[in-house]
Amino acid sequence: MKKELLNKMMSYCENRAQPLGLSSIVTQEVSNYCKEHFGCFLPLEYEDFLHEINGFSYDGHSIFCCFNEDIEKNFPRYASLDFITINTNFQEGTDIGDYLLLGKSSLDYIGYIKATKKYVIMTNGTLDHLKEFDSFQELVVCFLNLHEKE
């Protein structure tokens, strides 16, 4: 993940602390779990994001984390944003297996389309596609409206 984007994200959240990034060993375990239970590995750009910061939440926009000791101890409100729990509940509660959910706001979900390997912003209720992206970085910039904050 590009440092420029991380700097924009931190500026957006007024430099409030965010969870520490995950080790490659942990993200590999999560990716293997994802493949076994959700049919695909973690998208590499999302995995890179998790190496830098394990989730992000500010002003009603959240990018999912992987629950760990840092989240439990320092960011307890992030516990409800656990990638594995949310995707497990989504896949068990619906017959929709086309996506990995990567984040949410009150209006939208952000996700990864398994078949096309594209990132997407979808409506919260109907999962209608609002916009698709070739990269996680483009998705994050649009989702957080970072292009307007320059």
XYZ file of N, CA, C and O in Angstrom:
600
model
N 0.857 -1.171 0.000
C 0.000 0.000 0.000
C 0.896 1.225 0.000
O 1.860 1.302 0.746
N 0.542 2.163 -0.813
C 1.359 3.356 -0.948
C 1.267 4.239 0.288
O 0.189 4.474 0.826
N 2.417 4.743 0.709
C 2.485 5.613 1.891
C 1.643 6.872 1.701
O 1.055 7.376 2.650
N 1.566 7.361 0.478
C 0.773 8.565 0.205
C -0.693 8.346 0.586
O -1.315 9.215 1.196
N -1.228 7.180 0.256
C -2.614 6.890 0.611
C -2.765 6.772 2.121
O -3.720 7.302 2.695
N -1.833 6.093 2.773
C -1.899 5.975 4.233
C -1.841 7.345 4.890
O -2.564 7.614 5.853
N -0.996 8.219 4.369
C -0.915 9.578 4.915
C -2.234 10.321 4.743
O -2.679 11.030 5.649
N -2.873 10.160 3.586
C -4.179 10.794 3.352
C -5.224 10.243 4.322
O -6.049 10.986 4.848
N -5.193 8.943 4.539
C -6.150 8.318 5.457
C -5.950 8.843 6.871
O -6.916 9.146 7.568
N -4.701 8.961 7.293
C -4.429 9.462 8.639
C -4.818 10.929 8.766
O -5.345 11.350 9.799
N -4.608 11.687 7.727
C -5.033 13.086 7.735
C -6.559 13.168 7.814
O -7.118 13.970 8.562
N -7.229 12.302 7.057
C -8.695 12.252 7.047
C -9.249 12.003 8.442
O -10.237 12.601 8.856
N -8.596 11.129 9.201
C -9.094 10.781 10.535
C -8.440 11.637 11.623
O -8.452 11.278 12.795
N -7.874 12.757 11.213
C -7.266 13.708 12.141
C -6.164 13.054 12.976
O -5.982 13.351 14.150
N -5.446 12.125 12.347
C -4.320 11.409 12.953
C -4.681 10.658 14.226
O -3.837 10.434 15.092
N -5.930 10.254 14.338
C -6.313 9.407 15.468
C -5.685 8.036 15.287
O -5.575 7.526 14.174
N -5.291 7.439 16.372
C -4.619 6.140 16.326
C -5.491 5.107 15.614
O -6.711 5.098 15.747
N -4.828 4.259 14.864
C -5.475 3.153 14.169
C -4.722 1.880 14.578
O -3.576 1.941 15.028
N -5.341 0.706 14.425
C -4.691 -0.542 14.854
C -3.375 -0.813 14.122
O -3.210 -0.451 12.958
N -2.454 -1.452 14.822
C -1.168 -1.828 14.248
C -1.367 -2.845 13.125
O -2.289 -3.666 13.163
N -0.481 -2.792 12.140
C -0.546 -3.732 11.032
C -0.259 -5.160 11.474
O 0.309 -5.410 12.541
N -0.641 -6.102 10.642
C -0.465 -7.526 10.929
C 0.810 -8.047 10.282
O 1.254 -7.538 9.247
N 1.359 -9.093 10.841
C 2.527 -9.738 10.255
C 2.110 -10.529 9.018
O 0.938 -10.883 8.843
N 3.096 -10.839 8.193
C 2.836 -11.652 7.000
C 2.328 -13.041 7.370
O 1.506 -13.617 6.657
N 2.802 -13.572 8.485
C 2.351 -14.897 8.931
C 0.858 -14.873 9.230
O 0.106 -15.755 8.801
N 0.404 -13.829 9.932
C -1.019 -13.732 10.279
C -1.863 -13.528 9.027
O -2.891 -14.198 8.858
N -1.449 -12.634 8.128
C -2.270 -12.412 6.931
C -2.300 -13.656 6.050
O -3.311 -13.926 5.402
N -1.227 -14.436 6.045
C -1.232 -15.686 5.283
C -2.220 -16.678 5.885
O -2.950 -17.359 5.155
N -2.284 -16.755 7.205
C -3.258 -17.624 7.868
C -4.680 -17.180 7.541
O -5.548 -18.015 7.259
N -4.926 -15.880 7.576
C -6.257 -15.354 7.244
C -6.575 -15.639 5.785
O -7.691 -16.046 5.443
N -5.598 -15.463 4.911
C -5.814 -15.720 3.486
C -6.135 -17.197 3.238
O -7.031 -17.522 2.449
N -5.435 -18.082 3.913
C -5.719 -19.520 3.769
C -7.120 -19.854 4.287
O -7.845 -20.643 3.671
N -7.482 -19.269 5.415
C -8.837 -19.456 5.958
C -9.871 -18.961 4.943
O -10.889 -19.622 4.701
N -9.593 -17.811 4.381
C -10.488 -17.208 3.387
C -10.670 -18.155 2.188
O -11.789 -18.369 1.731
N -9.590 -18.719 1.696
C -9.652 -19.644 0.563
C -10.499 -20.863 0.921
O -11.367 -21.288 0.145
N -10.268 -21.407 2.113
C -10.973 -22.613 2.543
C -12.471 -22.363 2.751
O -13.301 -23.187 2.376
N -12.814 -21.228 3.337
C -14.203 -20.977 3.722
C -14.981 -20.073 2.770
O -16.211 -20.145 2.730
N -14.287 -19.213 2.026
C -14.972 -18.259 1.149
C -14.625 -18.437 -0.321
O -15.120 -17.705 -1.173
N -13.751 -19.384 -0.646
C -13.497 -19.734 -2.040
C -12.431 -18.931 -2.754
O -12.208 -19.133 -3.939
N -11.753 -18.025 -2.066
C -10.654 -17.292 -2.696
C -9.718 -16.771 -1.610
O -10.113 -16.630 -0.455
N -8.487 -16.504 -2.009
C -7.537 -15.917 -1.081
C -7.877 -14.448 -0.860
O -8.615 -13.842 -1.642
N -7.318 -13.867 0.202
C -7.462 -12.428 0.409
C -6.942 -11.697 -0.820
O -5.903 -12.077 -1.362
N -7.626 -10.662 -1.255
C -7.057 -9.843 -2.336
C -5.716 -9.267 -1.868
O -5.597 -8.798 -0.726
N -4.714 -9.328 -2.722
C -3.363 -8.936 -2.316
C -3.276 -7.487 -1.840
O -2.561 -7.196 -0.879
N -3.987 -6.583 -2.482
C -3.918 -5.182 -2.060
C -4.573 -4.977 -0.692
O -4.116 -4.142 0.091
N -5.622 -5.714 -0.389
C -6.232 -5.646 0.940
C -5.286 -6.255 1.970
O -5.129 -5.735 3.077
N -4.628 -7.342 1.596
C -3.640 -7.947 2.483
C -2.509 -6.958 2.774
O -2.071 -6.826 3.921
N -2.050 -6.244 1.750
C -1.018 -5.218 1.953
C -1.507 -4.136 2.915
O -0.756 -3.660 3.762
N -2.770 -3.749 2.779
C -3.363 -2.773 3.692
C -3.299 -3.283 5.130
O -2.909 -2.547 6.042
N -3.658 -4.548 5.340
C -3.646 -5.129 6.680
C -2.236 -5.189 7.270
O -2.078 -5.149 8.483
N -1.226 -5.254 6.414
C 0.155 -5.200 6.910
C 0.458 -3.824 7.500
O 1.237 -3.709 8.439
N -0.135 -2.797 6.937
C 0.127 -1.421 7.375
C -0.743 -1.022 8.566
O -0.242 -0.495 9.555
N -2.034 -1.200 8.446
C -2.966 -0.939 9.541
C -4.059 -2.004 9.500
O -4.604 -2.312 8.453
N -4.351 -2.558 10.649
C -5.318 -3.653 10.757
C -6.710 -3.062 10.942
O -7.265 -3.053 12.025
N -7.254 -2.558 9.843
C -8.574 -1.953 9.878
C -8.490 -0.449 10.006
O -7.453 0.110 10.346
N -9.608 0.181 9.699
C -9.677 1.645 9.734
C -11.132 2.021 9.968
O -12.029 1.440 9.372
N -11.338 3.001 10.830
C -12.704 3.464 11.052
C -12.681 4.919 11.473
O -11.947 5.296 12.394
N -13.469 5.706 10.775
C -13.610 7.113 11.127
C -14.828 7.684 10.406
O -15.059 7.374 9.243
N -15.578 8.495 11.111
C -16.679 9.251 10.527
C -17.677 8.356 9.776
O -18.156 8.696 8.696
N -17.960 7.190 10.348
C -18.958 6.308 9.768
C -18.480 5.437 8.627
O -19.261 4.703 8.036
N -17.204 5.503 8.275
C -16.629 4.673 7.215
C -15.625 3.719 7.843
O -14.713 4.153 8.545
N -15.785 2.427 7.564
C -14.918 1.418 8.168
C -14.383 0.454 7.127
O -15.105 0.051 6.214
N -13.110 0.107 7.285
C -12.498 -0.972 6.522
C -12.207 -2.069 7.540
O -11.619 -1.806 8.592
N -12.656 -3.276 7.238
C -12.629 -4.353 8.210
C -11.218 -4.736 8.644
O -10.257 -4.630 7.880
N -11.130 -5.225 9.882
C -9.878 -5.648 10.507
C -9.905 -7.162 10.701
O -10.874 -7.829 10.357
N -8.829 -7.668 11.273
C -8.770 -9.059 11.734
C -8.605 -9.007 13.243
O -7.601 -8.496 13.738
N -9.599 -9.510 13.957
C -9.609 -9.422 15.418
C -8.353 -10.059 15.999
O -7.977 -11.164 15.636
N -7.697 -9.328 16.889
C -6.510 -9.836 17.579
C -6.377 -9.134 18.922
O -7.258 -8.375 19.330
N -5.275 -9.369 19.611
C -5.075 -8.799 20.947
C -5.035 -7.267 20.922
O -5.564 -6.610 21.812
N -4.400 -6.677 19.906
C -4.353 -5.212 19.787
C -5.758 -4.640 19.665
O -6.093 -3.641 20.315
N -6.606 -5.274 18.864
C -7.991 -4.813 18.707
C -8.714 -4.955 20.046
O -9.362 -4.017 20.513
N -8.594 -6.115 20.669
C -9.295 -6.369 21.923
C -8.891 -5.363 23.007
O -9.741 -4.821 23.717
N -7.604 -5.086 23.119
C -7.094 -4.246 24.192
C -7.233 -2.744 23.886
O -7.653 -1.979 24.737
N -6.882 -2.321 22.681
C -6.767 -0.898 22.366
C -7.881 -0.322 21.502
O -8.060 0.899 21.467
N -8.590 -1.161 20.783
C -9.628 -0.695 19.862
C -10.880 -1.573 19.981
O -11.328 -2.163 18.998
N -11.476 -1.673 21.166
C -12.580 -2.617 21.352
C -13.773 -2.369 20.431
O -14.474 -3.314 20.077
N -13.982 -1.134 20.009
C -15.117 -0.882 19.102
C -14.889 -1.489 17.716
O -15.823 -1.661 16.950
N -13.651 -1.843 17.400
C -13.350 -2.481 16.124
C -13.737 -3.963 16.115
O -13.748 -4.596 15.073
N -14.017 -4.530 17.278
C -14.332 -5.962 17.350
C -15.500 -6.325 16.441
O -15.542 -7.417 15.876
N -16.444 -5.416 16.286
C -17.600 -5.687 15.415
C -17.247 -5.554 13.935
O -18.089 -5.810 13.072
N -16.016 -5.188 13.633
C -15.583 -5.001 12.244
C -14.656 -6.118 11.777
O -13.880 -5.943 10.849
N -14.732 -7.277 12.429
C -13.856 -8.389 12.095
C -14.202 -8.983 10.731
O -15.342 -9.422 10.493
N -13.222 -9.012 9.841
C -13.384 -9.502 8.471
C -13.961 -10.921 8.431
O -14.913 -11.196 7.694
N -13.395 -11.819 9.222
C -13.832 -13.225 9.200
C -15.274 -13.347 9.683
O -16.106 -13.999 9.041
N -15.596 -12.728 10.805
C -16.949 -12.818 11.359
C -17.977 -12.243 10.405
O -19.021 -12.858 10.152
N -17.694 -11.070 9.853
C -18.653 -10.424 8.950
C -18.871 -11.259 7.699
O -20.012 -11.470 7.272
N -17.809 -11.759 7.104
C -17.972 -12.556 5.881
C -18.616 -13.912 6.162
O -19.407 -14.397 5.350
N -18.325 -14.507 7.306
C -18.982 -15.764 7.678
C -20.483 -15.535 7.837
O -21.297 -16.283 7.274
N -20.851 -14.513 8.586
C -22.272 -14.207 8.787
C -22.965 -13.864 7.478
O -24.099 -14.286 7.235
N -22.288 -13.116 6.621
C -22.858 -12.739 5.326
C -23.105 -13.975 4.469
O -24.182 -14.142 3.897
N -22.115 -14.844 4.383
C -22.257 -16.015 3.517
C -23.239 -17.034 4.084
O -23.935 -17.705 3.330
N -23.315 -17.131 5.418
C -24.285 -18.053 6.019
C -25.700 -17.488 5.986
O -26.661 -18.243 5.948
N -25.820 -16.172 6.020
C -27.131 -15.534 6.091
C -27.748 -15.211 4.742
O -28.900 -14.780 4.666
N -26.977 -15.375 3.679
C -27.487 -15.099 2.329
C -27.078 -16.251 1.419
O -26.310 -17.122 1.797
N -27.566 -16.216 0.214
C -27.110 -17.196 -0.774
C -26.153 -16.532 -1.759
O -25.952 -16.985 -2.866
N -25.532 -15.425 -1.313
C -24.640 -14.654 -2.171
C -23.200 -14.972 -1.798
O -22.739 -14.624 -0.721
N -22.496 -15.626 -2.682
C -21.099 -15.961 -2.439
C -20.155 -15.291 -3.413
O -19.001 -15.688 -3.532
N -20.629 -14.255 -4.093
C -19.848 -13.609 -5.144
C -18.799 -12.633 -4.626
O -17.917 -12.227 -5.378
N -18.927 -12.216 -3.367
C -18.103 -11.126 -2.845
C -17.388 -11.507 -1.562
O -17.855 -12.344 -0.801
N -16.306 -10.792 -1.309
C -15.746 -10.667 0.029
C -16.073 -9.241 0.456
O -15.781 -8.296 -0.276
N -16.684 -9.090 1.605
C -16.954 -7.753 2.125
C -15.693 -7.251 2.820
O -15.103 -7.955 3.638
N -15.289 -6.025 2.488
C -14.049 -5.457 3.008
C -14.279 -4.259 3.916
O -13.367 -3.841 4.624
N -15.478 -3.696 3.880
C -15.765 -2.530 4.709
C -17.200 -2.093 4.532
O -17.961 -2.691 3.766
N -17.560 -1.013 5.274
C -18.940 -0.556 5.194
C -19.049 0.878 5.702
O -18.190 1.376 6.418
N -20.131 1.497 5.302
C -20.595 2.749 5.895
C -22.074 2.527 6.185
O -22.594 1.434 5.978
N -22.765 3.554 6.615
C -24.196 3.383 6.874
C -24.975 3.162 5.580
O -26.058 2.589 5.600
N -24.417 3.569 4.450
C -25.116 3.462 3.170
C -24.564 2.376 2.252
O -25.286 1.869 1.395
N -23.291 2.069 2.385
C -22.603 1.237 1.400
C -21.814 0.103 2.049
O -21.433 0.172 3.203
N -21.551 -0.890 1.207
C -20.525 -1.884 1.500
C -19.417 -1.679 0.484
O -19.679 -1.257 -0.650
N -18.197 -1.988 0.877
C -17.131 -2.112 -0.110
C -16.734 -3.570 -0.131
O -16.797 -4.266 0.884
N -16.373 -4.044 -1.308
C -16.086 -5.462 -1.431
C -15.154 -5.787 -2.571
O -14.665 -4.906 -3.287
N -14.956 -7.070 -2.719
C -14.109 -7.640 -3.750
C -14.951 -8.646 -4.504
O -15.544 -9.549 -3.902
N -15.028 -8.481 -5.812
C -15.789 -9.407 -6.652
C -14.861 -10.560 -7.019
O -13.860 -10.372 -7.720
N -15.175 -11.730 -6.538
C -14.289 -12.879 -6.729
C -14.077 -13.219 -8.208
O -12.951 -13.487 -8.623
N -15.132 -13.216 -8.993
C -15.046 -13.657 -10.388
C -14.207 -12.714 -11.249
O -13.438 -13.169 -12.095
N -14.355 -11.417 -11.040
C -13.668 -10.443 -11.900
C -12.394 -9.889 -11.265
O -11.626 -9.194 -11.936
N -12.209 -10.158 -9.953
C -11.065 -9.634 -9.196
C -11.043 -8.108 -9.194
O -9.992 -7.484 -9.222
N -12.227 -7.531 -9.147
C -12.362 -6.074 -9.049
C -12.919 -5.713 -7.686
O -13.541 -6.535 -7.012
N -12.696 -4.477 -7.319
C -13.226 -3.934 -6.070
C -14.481 -3.152 -6.390
O -14.630 -2.631 -7.494
N -15.397 -3.055 -5.414
C -16.699 -2.473 -5.706
C -17.255 -1.744 -4.484
O -17.019 -2.154 -3.349
N -17.984 -0.670 -4.754
C -18.835 -0.044 -3.748
C -20.256 -0.445 -4.106
O -20.681 -0.280 -5.256
N -20.981 -1.000 -3.119
C -22.336 -1.513 -3.338
C -23.300 -0.883 -2.338
O -22.898 -0.528 -1.232
N -24.558 -0.802 -2.722
C -25.560 -0.312 -1.787
C -25.708 -1.305 -0.642
O -25.557 -2.516 -0.822
N -26.003 -0.783 0.524
C -26.105 -1.586 1.736
C -27.243 -2.598 1.665
O -27.087 -3.729 2.089
N -28.372 -2.221 1.125
C -29.531 -3.109 1.133
C -29.575 -4.113 0.001
O -29.746 -5.312 0.214
N -29.393 -3.637 -1.222
C -29.598 -4.497 -2.389
C -28.311 -4.975 -3.046
O -28.362 -5.778 -3.972
N -27.177 -4.465 -2.601
C -25.875 -4.783 -3.170
C -25.756 -4.383 -4.640
O -24.970 -4.964 -5.389
N -26.548 -3.398 -5.041
C -26.375 -2.852 -6.388
C -24.998 -2.214 -6.480
O -24.553 -1.536 -5.547
N -24.337 -2.428 -7.608
C -23.004 -1.861 -7.797
C -23.113 -0.374 -8.112
O -23.764 0.013 -9.077
N -22.452 0.426 -7.299
C -22.406 1.866 -7.550
C -21.197 2.226 -8.398
O -21.286 3.071 -9.278
N -20.069 1.572 -8.103
C -18.854 1.831 -8.863
C -17.878 0.689 -8.654
O -17.751 0.174 -7.553
N -17.184 0.303 -9.723
C -16.169 -0.739 -9.659
C -14.785 -0.128 -9.876
O -14.652 0.887 -10.557
N -13.772 -0.799 -9.316
C -12.401 -0.299 -9.362
C -11.439 -1.438 -9.657
O -11.679 -2.576 -9.263
N -10.336 -1.099 -10.303
C -9.302 -2.086 -10.582
C -8.359 -2.281 -9.413
O -7.669 -3.293 -9.342
N -8.313 -1.301 -8.487
C -7.375 -1.409 -7.373
C -8.046 -1.056 -6.048
O -9.014 -0.291 -6.006
N -7.494 -1.614 -4.983
C -7.971 -1.316 -3.643
C -7.736 0.160 -3.311
O -8.559 0.801 -2.670
N -6.623 0.687 -3.774
C -6.312 2.094 -3.516
C -7.378 3.008 -4.117
O -7.850 3.940 -3.450
N -7.768 2.766 -5.354
C -8.826 3.578 -5.986
C -10.130 3.458 -5.204
O -10.847 4.443 -5.016
N -10.447 2.255 -4.748
C -11.641 2.019 -3.956
C -11.618 2.855 -2.675
O -12.586 3.542 -2.348
N -10.509 2.813 -1.954
C -10.397 3.529 -0.682
C -10.502 5.034 -0.900
O -11.206 5.726 -0.156
N -9.835 5.549 -1.916
C -9.890 6.989 -2.195
C -11.325 7.429 -2.441
O -11.786 8.430 -1.894
N -12.069 6.675 -3.215
C -13.465 7.014 -3.501
C -14.344 6.826 -2.263
O -15.145 7.699 -1.925
N -14.210 5.700 -1.584
C -15.039 5.382 -0.417
C -14.892 6.425 0.687
O -15.870 6.838 1.293
N -13.674 6.859 0.928
C -13.426 7.848 1.979
C -13.470 9.289 1.458
O -13.213 10.222 2.221
N -13.773 9.447 0.176
C -13.807 10.774 -0.455
C -12.490 11.511 -0.272
O -12.464 12.734 -0.079
N -11.373 10.810 -0.355
C -10.076 11.417 -0.136
C -9.693 12.372 -1.257
O -8.933 13.305 -1.030
N -10.212 12.145 -2.455
C -9.897 13.052 -3.567
C -10.465 14.436 -3.302
O -9.939 15.424 -3.804
N -11.504 14.539 -2.483
C -12.104 15.851 -2.148
C -11.364 16.532 -1.008
O -11.586 17.705 -0.746
N -10.500 15.811 -0.306
C -9.846 16.351 0.884
C -8.468 16.957 0.560
O -7.771 17.366 1.447
N -8.086 16.950 -0.682
C -6.750 17.442 -1.042
C -6.679 18.957 -1.020
O -7.595 19.664 -1.163
